Every structure is written in structure tokens, then in C-alpha cells.
């Protein structure tokens, strides 16, 4: 990753990790999203980080499949 001001490569200083609970056929799993953080050691520019993915519930942990499992009743033929 390169500094937005153009002075060179940036150094990773950490990352944010978020986890979402998901269900597939009654099997629960955790989806992990890692978003590295970078800074430039040559200038005092900002910390740069990738955008976080959208959540079905703002600020929440469940995915669309997990919410559907709870809200939509199982249909029987």
C-alpha cells in the first residue's frame, strides 16, 4: 500500500477484526473480516484502512442468512 500523498510505501500498524454469526442448514459459523491499517513512516499523513463491509443490521453481527433463519418459519410440504 502506498501513501496517498505519494511519498512512498506505508507500514502496517495494526488491523480491525470483525466477526459475524452465520448459519447454513442449522450449522452456525463465524465470518471474520480483517481490515489492515497502514501509516506512512515518511510523512505525518493519515492512517489508511479499507472500508468495512455493510452489515444487515447497522452495527450488528448477524448476516442475512442468520436473520432469515430466525424470522422466516420453515415451510413444510
C-alpha atoms as a printed R data frame, in Angstrom:
   type eleno elety resid chain resno       x       y      z
1  ATOM     1    CA   UNK     A     1   0.000   0.000  0.000
2  ATOM     2    CA   UNK     A     2   1.333   3.439 -0.919
3  ATOM     3    CA   UNK     A     3   0.882   6.782  0.877
4  ATOM     4    CA   UNK     A     4  -1.909   8.959 -0.612
5  ATOM     5    CA   UNK     A     5   0.481  11.950 -0.687
6  ATOM     6    CA   UNK     A     6   2.874   9.993 -2.950
7  ATOM     7    CA   UNK     A     7   5.927   9.819 -0.665
8  ATOM     8    CA   UNK     A     8   6.281   6.020 -0.716
9  ATOM     9    CA   UNK     A     9   5.244   2.761  0.860
10 ATOM    10    CA   UNK     A    10   3.218   2.682  4.063
11 ATOM    11    CA   UNK     A    11   3.856   0.473  7.118
12 ATOM    12    CA   UNK     A    12   1.120  -1.729  8.619
13 ATOM    13    CA   UNK     A    13   0.396  -0.655 12.216
14 ATOM    14    CA   UNK     A    14  -2.461  -2.976 13.070
15 ATOM    15    CA   UNK     A    15  -5.872  -4.107 11.848
16 ATOM    16    CA   UNK     A    16  -9.518  -4.144 12.857
17 ATOM    17    CA   UNK     A    17 -11.185  -7.562 13.022
18 ATOM    18    CA   UNK     A    18 -14.943  -8.023 12.969
19 ATOM    19    CA   UNK     A    19 -16.876 -11.270 13.232
20 ATOM    20    CA   UNK     A    20 -20.388 -12.142 12.046
21 ATOM    21    CA   UNK     A    21 -22.513 -15.080 13.145
22 ATOM    22    CA   UNK     A    22 -23.969 -17.024 10.234
23 ATOM    23    CA   UNK     A    23 -25.999 -20.213  9.786
24 ATOM    24    CA   UNK     A    24 -26.073 -22.682  6.917
25 ATOM    25    CA   UNK     A    25 -28.500 -25.604  7.259
26 ATOM    26    CA   UNK     A    26 -28.521 -25.300 11.053
27 ATOM    27    CA   UNK     A    27 -24.734 -25.045 11.132
28 ATOM    28    CA   UNK     A    28 -23.501 -21.842 12.778
29 ATOM    29    CA   UNK     A    29 -20.211 -20.320 11.699
30 ATOM    30    CA   UNK     A    30 -18.304 -17.102 12.311
31 ATOM    31    CA   UNK     A    31 -17.240 -14.983  9.334
32 ATOM    32    CA   UNK     A    32 -14.092 -12.972 10.105
33 ATOM    33    CA   UNK     A    33 -13.258  -9.746  8.258
34 ATOM    34    CA   UNK     A    34  -9.718  -8.378  8.647
35 ATOM    35    CA   UNK     A    35  -9.042  -4.767  7.648
36 ATOM    36    CA   UNK     A    36  -5.325  -3.892  7.903
37 ATOM    37    CA   UNK     A    37  -4.344  -0.359  8.920
38 ATOM    38    CA   UNK     A    38  -1.373   1.386  7.274
39 ATOM    39    CA   UNK     A    39   0.638   4.503  8.054
40 ATOM    40    CA   UNK     A    40   3.460   6.210  6.177
41 ATOM    41    CA   UNK     A    41   6.734   6.406  8.118
42 ATOM    42    CA   UNK     A    42   7.965   9.298  5.900
43 ATOM    43    CA   UNK     A    43   5.182  11.834  6.461
44 ATOM    44    CA   UNK     A    44   2.515  12.639  9.031
45 ATOM    45    CA   UNK     A    45  -0.323  11.566  6.720
46 ATOM    46    CA   UNK     A    46  -3.467   9.832  7.908
47 ATOM    47    CA   UNK     A    47  -3.910   6.167  8.833
48 ATOM    48    CA   UNK     A    48  -5.366   4.370  5.800
49 ATOM    49    CA   UNK     A    49  -7.739   1.399  6.083
50 ATOM    50    CA   UNK     A    50 -10.102  -0.479  3.752
51 ATOM    51    CA   UNK     A    51 -13.844   0.118  4.113
52 ATOM    52    CA   UNK     A    52 -15.789  -2.343  6.263
53 ATOM    53    CA   UNK     A    53 -18.429  -4.472  4.533
54 ATOM    54    CA   UNK     A    54 -22.074  -3.473  5.009
55 ATOM    55    CA   UNK     A    55 -23.942  -5.163  7.870
56 ATOM    56    CA   UNK     A    56 -27.560  -6.302  7.538
57 ATOM    57    CA   UNK     A    57 -28.254  -4.695 10.910
58 ATOM    58    CA   UNK     A    58 -26.209  -1.470 11.329
59 ATOM    59    CA   UNK     A    59 -23.596  -2.148 13.996
60 ATOM    60    CA   UNK     A    60 -24.911  -5.708 14.378
61 ATOM    61    CA   UNK     A    61 -23.292  -9.104 13.999
62 ATOM    62    CA   UNK     A    62 -25.827 -11.372 12.222
63 ATOM    63    CA   UNK     A    63 -25.729 -11.958  8.461
64 ATOM    64    CA   UNK     A    64 -28.778 -12.031  6.193
65 ATOM    65    CA   UNK     A    65 -28.881 -15.855  6.364
66 ATOM    66    CA   UNK     A    66 -28.854 -15.823 10.180
67 ATOM    67    CA   UNK     A    67 -31.690 -13.284 10.318
68 ATOM    68    CA   UNK     A    68 -33.729 -15.268  7.764
69 ATOM    69    CA   UNK     A    69 -33.267 -18.430  9.867
70 ATOM    70    CA   UNK     A    70 -34.855 -16.649 12.828
71 ATOM    71    CA   UNK     A    71 -37.570 -14.618 11.041
72 ATOM    72    CA   UNK     A    72 -38.805 -16.955  8.298
73 ATOM    73    CA   UNK     A    73 -40.520 -20.115  9.563
74 ATOM    74    CA   UNK     A    74 -39.540 -23.393  7.940
75 ATOM    75    CA   UNK     A    75 -42.170 -24.383  5.393
76 ATOM    76    CA   UNK     A    76 -43.323 -27.994  5.365
77 ATOM    77    CA   UNK     A    77 -44.740 -29.607  2.211
